[in-house]
mmCIF file of C-alpha atoms in Angstrom:
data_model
loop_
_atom_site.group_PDB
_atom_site.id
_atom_site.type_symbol
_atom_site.label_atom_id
_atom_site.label_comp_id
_atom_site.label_asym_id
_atom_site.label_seq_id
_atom_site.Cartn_x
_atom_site.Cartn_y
_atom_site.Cartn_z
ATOM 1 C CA UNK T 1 0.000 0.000 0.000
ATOM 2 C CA UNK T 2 1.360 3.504 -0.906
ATOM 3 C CA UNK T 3 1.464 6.330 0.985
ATOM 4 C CA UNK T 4 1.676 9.887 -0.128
ATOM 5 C CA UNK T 5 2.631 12.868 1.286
ATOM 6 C CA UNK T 6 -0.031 15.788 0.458
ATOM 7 C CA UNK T 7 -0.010 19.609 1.157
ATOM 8 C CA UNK T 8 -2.810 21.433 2.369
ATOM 9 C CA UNK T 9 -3.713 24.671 3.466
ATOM 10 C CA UNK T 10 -5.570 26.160 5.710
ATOM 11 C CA UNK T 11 -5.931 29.563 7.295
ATOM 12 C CA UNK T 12 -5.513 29.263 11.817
ATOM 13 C CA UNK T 13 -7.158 32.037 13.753
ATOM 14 C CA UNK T 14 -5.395 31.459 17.269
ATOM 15 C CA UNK T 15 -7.580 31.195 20.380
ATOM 16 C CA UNK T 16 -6.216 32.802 23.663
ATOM 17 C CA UNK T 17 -5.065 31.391 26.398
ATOM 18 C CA UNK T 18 -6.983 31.691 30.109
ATOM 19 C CA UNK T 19 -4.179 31.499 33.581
ATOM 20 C CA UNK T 20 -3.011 27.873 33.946
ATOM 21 C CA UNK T 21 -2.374 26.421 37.519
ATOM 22 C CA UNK T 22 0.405 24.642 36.254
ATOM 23 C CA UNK T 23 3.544 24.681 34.239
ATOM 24 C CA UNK T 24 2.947 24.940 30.233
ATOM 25 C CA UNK T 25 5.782 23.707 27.739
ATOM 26 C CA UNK T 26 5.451 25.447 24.518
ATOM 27 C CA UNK T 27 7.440 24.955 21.180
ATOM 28 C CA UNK T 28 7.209 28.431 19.495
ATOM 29 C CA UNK T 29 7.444 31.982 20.246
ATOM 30 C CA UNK T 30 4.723 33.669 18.197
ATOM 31 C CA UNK T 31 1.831 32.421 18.328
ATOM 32 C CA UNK T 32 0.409 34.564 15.837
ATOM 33 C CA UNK T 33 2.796 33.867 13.122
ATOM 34 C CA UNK T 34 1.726 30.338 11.019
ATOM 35 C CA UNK T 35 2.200 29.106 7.797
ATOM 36 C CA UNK T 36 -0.539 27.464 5.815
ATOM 37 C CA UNK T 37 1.052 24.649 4.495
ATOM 38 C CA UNK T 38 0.803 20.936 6.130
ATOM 39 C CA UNK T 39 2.862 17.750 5.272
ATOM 40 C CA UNK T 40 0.364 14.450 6.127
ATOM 41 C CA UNK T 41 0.508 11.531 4.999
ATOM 42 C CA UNK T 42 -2.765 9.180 2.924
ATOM 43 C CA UNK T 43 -3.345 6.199 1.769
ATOM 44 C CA UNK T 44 -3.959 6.365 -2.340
ATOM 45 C CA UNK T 45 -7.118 4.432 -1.992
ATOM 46 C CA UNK T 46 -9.821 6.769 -1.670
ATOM 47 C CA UNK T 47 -11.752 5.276 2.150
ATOM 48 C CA UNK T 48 -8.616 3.942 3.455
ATOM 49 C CA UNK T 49 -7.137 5.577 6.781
ATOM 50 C CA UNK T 50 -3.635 6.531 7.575
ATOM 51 C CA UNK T 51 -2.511 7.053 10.942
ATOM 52 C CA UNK T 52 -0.233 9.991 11.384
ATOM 53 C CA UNK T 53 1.963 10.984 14.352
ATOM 54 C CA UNK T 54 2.736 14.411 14.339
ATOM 55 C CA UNK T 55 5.131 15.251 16.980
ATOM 56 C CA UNK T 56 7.629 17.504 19.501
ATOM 57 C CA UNK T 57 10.696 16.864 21.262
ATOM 58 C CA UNK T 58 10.937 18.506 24.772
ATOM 59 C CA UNK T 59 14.251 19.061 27.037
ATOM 60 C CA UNK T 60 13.453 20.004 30.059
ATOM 61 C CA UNK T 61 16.660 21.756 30.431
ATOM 62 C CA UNK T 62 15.720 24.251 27.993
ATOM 63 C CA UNK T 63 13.241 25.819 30.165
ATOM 64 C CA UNK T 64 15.464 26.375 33.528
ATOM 65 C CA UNK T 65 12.474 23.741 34.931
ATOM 66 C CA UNK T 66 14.968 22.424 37.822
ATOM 67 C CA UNK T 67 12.322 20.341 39.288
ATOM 68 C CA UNK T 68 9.639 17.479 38.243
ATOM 69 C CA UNK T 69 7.445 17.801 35.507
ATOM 70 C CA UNK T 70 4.299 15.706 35.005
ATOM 71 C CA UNK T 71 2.360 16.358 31.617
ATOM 72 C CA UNK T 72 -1.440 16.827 32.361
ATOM 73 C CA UNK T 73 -2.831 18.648 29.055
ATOM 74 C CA UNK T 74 -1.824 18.576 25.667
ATOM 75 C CA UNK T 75 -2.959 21.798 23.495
ATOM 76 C CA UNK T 76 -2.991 21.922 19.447
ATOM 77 C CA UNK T 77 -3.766 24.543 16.898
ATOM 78 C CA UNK T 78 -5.752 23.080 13.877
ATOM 79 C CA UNK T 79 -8.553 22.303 11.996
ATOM 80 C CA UNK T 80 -11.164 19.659 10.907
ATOM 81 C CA UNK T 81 -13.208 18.877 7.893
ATOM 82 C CA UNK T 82 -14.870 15.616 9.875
ATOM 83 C CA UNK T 83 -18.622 15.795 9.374
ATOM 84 C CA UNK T 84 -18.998 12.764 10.718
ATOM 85 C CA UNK T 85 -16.639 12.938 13.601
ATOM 86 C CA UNK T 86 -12.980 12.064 14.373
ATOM 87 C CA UNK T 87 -10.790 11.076 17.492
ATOM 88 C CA UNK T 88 -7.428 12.734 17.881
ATOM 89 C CA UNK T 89 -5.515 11.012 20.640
ATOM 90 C CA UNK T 90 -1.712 12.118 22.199
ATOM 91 C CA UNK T 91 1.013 9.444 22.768
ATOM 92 C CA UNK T 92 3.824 10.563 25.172
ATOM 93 C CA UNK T 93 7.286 8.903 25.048
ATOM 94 C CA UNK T 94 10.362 9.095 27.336
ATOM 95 C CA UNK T 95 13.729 9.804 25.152
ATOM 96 C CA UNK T 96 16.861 8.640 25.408
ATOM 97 C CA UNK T 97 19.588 9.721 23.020
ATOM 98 C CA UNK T 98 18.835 10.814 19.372
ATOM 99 C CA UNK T 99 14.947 11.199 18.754
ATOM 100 C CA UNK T 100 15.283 9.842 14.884
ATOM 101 C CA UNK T 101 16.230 6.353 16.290
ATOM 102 C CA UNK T 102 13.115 4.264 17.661
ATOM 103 C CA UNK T 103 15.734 2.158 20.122
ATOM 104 C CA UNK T 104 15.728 5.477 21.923
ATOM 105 C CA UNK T 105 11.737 6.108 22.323
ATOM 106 C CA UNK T 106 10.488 4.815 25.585
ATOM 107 C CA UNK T 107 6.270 5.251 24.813
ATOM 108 C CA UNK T 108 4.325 5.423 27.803
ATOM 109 C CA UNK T 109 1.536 2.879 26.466
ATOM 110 C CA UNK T 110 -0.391 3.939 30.011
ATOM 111 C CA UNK T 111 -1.588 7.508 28.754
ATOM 112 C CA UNK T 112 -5.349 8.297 28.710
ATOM 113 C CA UNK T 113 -6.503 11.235 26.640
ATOM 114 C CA UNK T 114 -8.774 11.958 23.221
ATOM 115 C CA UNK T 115 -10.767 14.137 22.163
ATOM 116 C CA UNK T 116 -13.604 13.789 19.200
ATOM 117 C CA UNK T 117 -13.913 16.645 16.818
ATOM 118 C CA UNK T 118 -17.907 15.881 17.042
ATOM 119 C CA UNK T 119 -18.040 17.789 20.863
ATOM 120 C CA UNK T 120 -15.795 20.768 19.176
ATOM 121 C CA UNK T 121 -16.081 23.895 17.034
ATOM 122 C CA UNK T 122 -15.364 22.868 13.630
ATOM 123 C CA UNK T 123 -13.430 25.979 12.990
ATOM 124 C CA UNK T 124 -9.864 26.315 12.713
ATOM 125 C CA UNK T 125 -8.633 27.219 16.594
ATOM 126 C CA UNK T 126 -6.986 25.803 19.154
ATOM 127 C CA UNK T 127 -8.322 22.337 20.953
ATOM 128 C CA UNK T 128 -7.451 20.201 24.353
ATOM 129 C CA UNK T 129 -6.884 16.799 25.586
ATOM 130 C CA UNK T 130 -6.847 16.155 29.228
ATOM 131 C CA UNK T 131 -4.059 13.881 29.810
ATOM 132 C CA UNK T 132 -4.238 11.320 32.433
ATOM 133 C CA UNK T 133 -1.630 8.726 34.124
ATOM 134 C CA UNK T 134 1.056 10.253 32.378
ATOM 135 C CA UNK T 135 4.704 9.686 34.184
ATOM 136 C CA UNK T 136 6.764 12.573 35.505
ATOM 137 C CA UNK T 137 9.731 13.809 33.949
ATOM 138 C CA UNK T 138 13.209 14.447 36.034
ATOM 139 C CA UNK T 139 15.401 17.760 35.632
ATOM 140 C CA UNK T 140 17.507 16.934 32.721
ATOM 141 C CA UNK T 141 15.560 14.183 30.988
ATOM 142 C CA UNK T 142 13.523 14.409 27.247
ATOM 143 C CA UNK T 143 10.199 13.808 26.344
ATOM 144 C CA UNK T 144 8.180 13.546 23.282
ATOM 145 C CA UNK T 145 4.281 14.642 22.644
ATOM 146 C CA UNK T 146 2.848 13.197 19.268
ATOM 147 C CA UNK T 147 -0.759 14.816 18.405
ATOM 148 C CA UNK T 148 -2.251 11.050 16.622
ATOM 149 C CA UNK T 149 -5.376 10.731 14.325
ATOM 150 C CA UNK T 150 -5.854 8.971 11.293
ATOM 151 C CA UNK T 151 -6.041 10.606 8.166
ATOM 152 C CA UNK T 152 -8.906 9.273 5.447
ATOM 153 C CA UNK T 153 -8.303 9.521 1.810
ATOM 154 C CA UNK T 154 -11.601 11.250 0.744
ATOM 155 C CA UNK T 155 -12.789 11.476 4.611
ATOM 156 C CA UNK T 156 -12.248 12.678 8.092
ATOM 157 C CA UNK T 157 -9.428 14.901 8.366
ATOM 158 C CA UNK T 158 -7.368 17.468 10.382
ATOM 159 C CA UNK T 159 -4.280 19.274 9.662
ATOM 160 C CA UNK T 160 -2.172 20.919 12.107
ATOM 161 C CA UNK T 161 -1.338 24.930 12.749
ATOM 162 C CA UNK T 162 2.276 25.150 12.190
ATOM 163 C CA UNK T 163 5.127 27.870 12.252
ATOM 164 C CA UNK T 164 7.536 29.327 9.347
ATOM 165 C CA UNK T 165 10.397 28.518 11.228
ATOM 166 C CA UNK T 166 12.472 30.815 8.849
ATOM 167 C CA UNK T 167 10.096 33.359 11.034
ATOM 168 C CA UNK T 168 10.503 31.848 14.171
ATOM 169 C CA UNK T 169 14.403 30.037 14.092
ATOM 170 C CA UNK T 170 14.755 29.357 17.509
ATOM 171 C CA UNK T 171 11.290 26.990 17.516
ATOM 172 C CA UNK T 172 12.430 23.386 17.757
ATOM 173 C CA UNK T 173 12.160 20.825 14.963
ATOM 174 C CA UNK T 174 8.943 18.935 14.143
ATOM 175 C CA UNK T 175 8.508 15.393 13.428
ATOM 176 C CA UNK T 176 6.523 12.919 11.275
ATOM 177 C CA UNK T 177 6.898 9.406 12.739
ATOM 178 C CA UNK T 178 6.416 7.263 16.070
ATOM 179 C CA UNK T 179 7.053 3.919 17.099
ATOM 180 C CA UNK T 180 3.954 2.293 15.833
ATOM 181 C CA UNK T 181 3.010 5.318 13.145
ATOM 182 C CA UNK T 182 1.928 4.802 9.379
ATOM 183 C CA UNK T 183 3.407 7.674 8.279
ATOM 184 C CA UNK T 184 7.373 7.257 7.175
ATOM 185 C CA UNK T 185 7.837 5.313 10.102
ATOM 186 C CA UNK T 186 8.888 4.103 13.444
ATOM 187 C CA UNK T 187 11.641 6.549 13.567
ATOM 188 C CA UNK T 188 10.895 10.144 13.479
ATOM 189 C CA UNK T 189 11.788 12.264 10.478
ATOM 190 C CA UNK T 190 12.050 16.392 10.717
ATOM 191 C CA UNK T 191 9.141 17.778 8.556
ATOM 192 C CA UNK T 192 12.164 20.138 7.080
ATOM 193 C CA UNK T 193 14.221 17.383 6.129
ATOM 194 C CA UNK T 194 10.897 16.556 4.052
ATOM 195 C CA UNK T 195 10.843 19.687 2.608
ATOM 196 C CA UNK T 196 8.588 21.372 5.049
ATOM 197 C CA UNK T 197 10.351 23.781 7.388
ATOM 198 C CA UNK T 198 7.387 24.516 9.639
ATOM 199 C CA UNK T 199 7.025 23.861 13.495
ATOM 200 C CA UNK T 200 4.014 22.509 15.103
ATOM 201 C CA UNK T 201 1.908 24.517 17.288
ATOM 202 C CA UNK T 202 1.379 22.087 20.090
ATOM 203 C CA UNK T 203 1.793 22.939 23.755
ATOM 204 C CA UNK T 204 2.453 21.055 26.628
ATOM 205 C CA UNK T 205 0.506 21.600 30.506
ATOM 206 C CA UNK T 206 2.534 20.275 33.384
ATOM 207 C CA UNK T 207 2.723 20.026 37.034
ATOM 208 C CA UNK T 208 5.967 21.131 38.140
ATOM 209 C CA UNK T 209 7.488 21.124 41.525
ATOM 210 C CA UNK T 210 7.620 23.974 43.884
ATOM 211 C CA UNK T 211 6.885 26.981 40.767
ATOM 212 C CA UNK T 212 3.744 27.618 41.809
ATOM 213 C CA UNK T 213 1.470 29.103 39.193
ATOM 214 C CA UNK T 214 3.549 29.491 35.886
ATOM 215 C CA UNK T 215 2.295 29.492 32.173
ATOM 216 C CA UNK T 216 5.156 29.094 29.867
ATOM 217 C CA UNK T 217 3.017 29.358 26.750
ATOM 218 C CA UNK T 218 3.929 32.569 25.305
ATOM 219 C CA UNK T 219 0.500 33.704 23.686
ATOM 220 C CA UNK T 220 -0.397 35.976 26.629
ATOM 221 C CA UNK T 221 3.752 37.281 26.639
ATOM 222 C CA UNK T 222 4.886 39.287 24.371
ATOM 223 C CA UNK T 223 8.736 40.039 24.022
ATOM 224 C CA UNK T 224 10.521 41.806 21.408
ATOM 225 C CA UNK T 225 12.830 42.294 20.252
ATOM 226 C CA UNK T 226 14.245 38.526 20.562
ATOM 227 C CA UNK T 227 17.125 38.313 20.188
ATOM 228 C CA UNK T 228 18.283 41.226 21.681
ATOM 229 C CA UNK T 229 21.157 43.339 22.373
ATOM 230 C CA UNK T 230 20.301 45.665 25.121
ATOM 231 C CA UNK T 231 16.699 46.486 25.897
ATOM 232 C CA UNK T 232 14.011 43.888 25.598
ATOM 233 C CA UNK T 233 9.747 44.918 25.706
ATOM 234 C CA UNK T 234 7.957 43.061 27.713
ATOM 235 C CA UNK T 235 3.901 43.101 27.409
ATOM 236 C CA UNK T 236 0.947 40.872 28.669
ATOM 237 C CA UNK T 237 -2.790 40.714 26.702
ATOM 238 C CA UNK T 238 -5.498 42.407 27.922
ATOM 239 C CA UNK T 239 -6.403 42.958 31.285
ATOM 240 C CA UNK T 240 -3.033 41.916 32.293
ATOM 241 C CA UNK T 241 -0.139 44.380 34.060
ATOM 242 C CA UNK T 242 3.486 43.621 34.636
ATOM 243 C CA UNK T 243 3.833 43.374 38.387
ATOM 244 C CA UNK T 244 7.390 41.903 38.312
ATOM 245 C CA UNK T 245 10.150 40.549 35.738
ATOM 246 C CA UNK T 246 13.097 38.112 36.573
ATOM 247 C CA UNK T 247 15.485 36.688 34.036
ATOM 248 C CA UNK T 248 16.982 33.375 34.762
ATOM 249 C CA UNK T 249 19.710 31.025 33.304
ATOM 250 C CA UNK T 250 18.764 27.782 31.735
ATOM 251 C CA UNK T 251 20.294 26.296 34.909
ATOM 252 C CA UNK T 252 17.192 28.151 36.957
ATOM 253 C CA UNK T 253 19.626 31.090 38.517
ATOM 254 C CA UNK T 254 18.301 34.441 39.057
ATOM 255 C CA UNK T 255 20.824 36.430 36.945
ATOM 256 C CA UNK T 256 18.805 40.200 36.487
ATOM 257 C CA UNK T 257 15.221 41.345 38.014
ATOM 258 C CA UNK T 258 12.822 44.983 37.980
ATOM 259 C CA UNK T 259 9.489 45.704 39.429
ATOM 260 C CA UNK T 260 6.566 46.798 37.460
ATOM 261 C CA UNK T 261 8.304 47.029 34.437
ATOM 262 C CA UNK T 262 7.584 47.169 30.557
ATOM 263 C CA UNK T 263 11.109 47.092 29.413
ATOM 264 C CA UNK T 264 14.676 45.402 30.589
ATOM 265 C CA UNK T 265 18.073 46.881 29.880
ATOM 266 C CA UNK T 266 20.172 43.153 29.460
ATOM 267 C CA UNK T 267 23.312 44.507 27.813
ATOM 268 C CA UNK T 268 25.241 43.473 31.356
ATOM 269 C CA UNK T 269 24.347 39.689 30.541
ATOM 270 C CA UNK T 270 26.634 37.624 28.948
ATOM 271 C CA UNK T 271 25.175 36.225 25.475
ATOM 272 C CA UNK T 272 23.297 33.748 25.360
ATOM 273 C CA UNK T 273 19.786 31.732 26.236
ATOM 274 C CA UNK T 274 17.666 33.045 29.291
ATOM 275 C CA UNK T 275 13.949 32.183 30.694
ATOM 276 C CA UNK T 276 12.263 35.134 31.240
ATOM 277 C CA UNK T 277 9.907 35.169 33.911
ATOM 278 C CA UNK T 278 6.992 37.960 33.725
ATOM 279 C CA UNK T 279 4.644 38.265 36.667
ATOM 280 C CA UNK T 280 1.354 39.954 36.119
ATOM 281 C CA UNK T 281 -1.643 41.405 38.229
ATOM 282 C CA UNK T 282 -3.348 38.410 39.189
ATOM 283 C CA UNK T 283 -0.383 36.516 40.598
ATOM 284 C CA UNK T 284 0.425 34.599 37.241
ATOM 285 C CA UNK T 285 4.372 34.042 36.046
ATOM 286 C CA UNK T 286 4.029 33.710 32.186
ATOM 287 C CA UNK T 287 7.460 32.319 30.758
ATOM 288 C CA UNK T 288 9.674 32.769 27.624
ATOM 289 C CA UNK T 289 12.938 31.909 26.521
ATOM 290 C CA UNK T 290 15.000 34.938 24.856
ATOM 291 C CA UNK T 291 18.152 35.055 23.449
ATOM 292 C CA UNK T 292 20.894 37.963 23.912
ATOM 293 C CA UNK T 293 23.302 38.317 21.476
#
């Protein structure tokens, strides 16, 4: 049976983002930057289903997290054309070593969490799944998310909201592939090195240790510019003020902090990658990673 790779397009109107009581994991920057163009893969026999994996490689360490995280919610931008209904499902995998070898993907087969496009709006915007019995990740170790549905030659189907990573460089790769996927494989293949050089908009809710309330997702922060030199702008959406800002190395050390600010002079830090932590009026730290050069 052959399977094709297809583009489609689609235009992604992002939905915002109410305060989380725990710890979100995102993989992009802007949220309001996408690109309409979606590598999936289909059976050629009109009927037949495909099922694809579409997927994100987290390090913990990249987000100064210095304590236990324990995935609880898995967010995706996207949309359906499923009249009849369709389940999307996530699959969570510990990883050791290089992602693009399947010897290396631990899948955590005990997971709980779908969601059926029937109980949603059918327009293009950003949907949940609740995830349950998921296993907590140490300080230092990697984990992979894959968003998993299958895809119906002349059917059901959903594409994903995706970044132009030329727009957004410092996203992380996205991948096509999971042990036990239809699509390319077992081993997980970069959507660029298909000729697709997009990045998935799928976030990641957590429990973490000791942080309190956090949101790392980035579509209620705004900072520009990123990278930066010397000043970085800080704002929140609406209804939101800056009560406090603290940047902190990727090893979770408080390196710089102000008080009800909506700018930060950095040029004292040494270059290189930060987590910027931005609390607002009601008590909520919203997190970023920026860059100074």
């Amino acid at each position: 049976m052959k399977k094709i790779f297809t583009l489609f397009s689609a235009a992604f109107m992002l939905a915002g983002l109410n305060a989380q009581t725990t710890q979100t994991l995102e993989q992009f920057s802007n949220g309001h930057i996408q690109n309409d163009s979606t590598p999936l893969c289909q059976s050629d026999i009109v009927g037949e289903g495909t099922v694809n994996h579409n997927s994100r490689l987290y390090d913990i360490a990249d987000f100064g997290i210095t304590s236990n995280f324990t995935p609880t919610r898995v967010d995706f931008a996207g949309g359906f054309n499923a009249p009849n209904g369709m389940t999307v499902w996530v699959e969570l995998a510990k990883v050791n070593g290089d992602y693009t070898s399947e010897n290396n993907i631990e899948v955590d087969y005990e997971v709980g969490g779908s969601m059926n496009s029937n109980s949603q709006s059918p327009q293009d915007n950003w949907y949940t799944i609740d995830v349950e019995n998921a296993q907590t990740y140490l300080p230092g170790e990697k984990f992979a998310v894959a968003v998993v549905y299958e895809f119906v030659n002349g059917g059901n189907r959903l594409w994903l909201g995706n970044n132009d990573t030329a727009q957004n460089p410092e996203t992380s790769p996205s991948y096509i592939g999971f042990p036990g996927s239809e699509c390319v494989g077992n081993d997980p293949t970069p959507v660029a090195d298909l000729g697709f050089p997009v990045s998935w908009l799928i976030s990641v809710t957590g429990e973490v240790e000791g942080l309190g309330l956090v949101d790392l997702s980035g579509r209620a922060l705004s900072v520009y510019p990123n990278p930066a030199t010397d000043v970085i702008n800080v704002e929140l959406g609406a209804n939101k003020s800056v009560q406090s800002i603290e940047i902190v190395n990727l090893a979770g050390q408080s390196v710089q902090n102000a008080k009800s600010a909506g700018s930060l002079n950095i040029s004292s830090l040494a270059p290189g990658v930060y987590v910027l932590r931005v609390k607002d009026n009601d008590n909520v730290t919203h997190m970023s990673r920026i860059v100074k050069k």
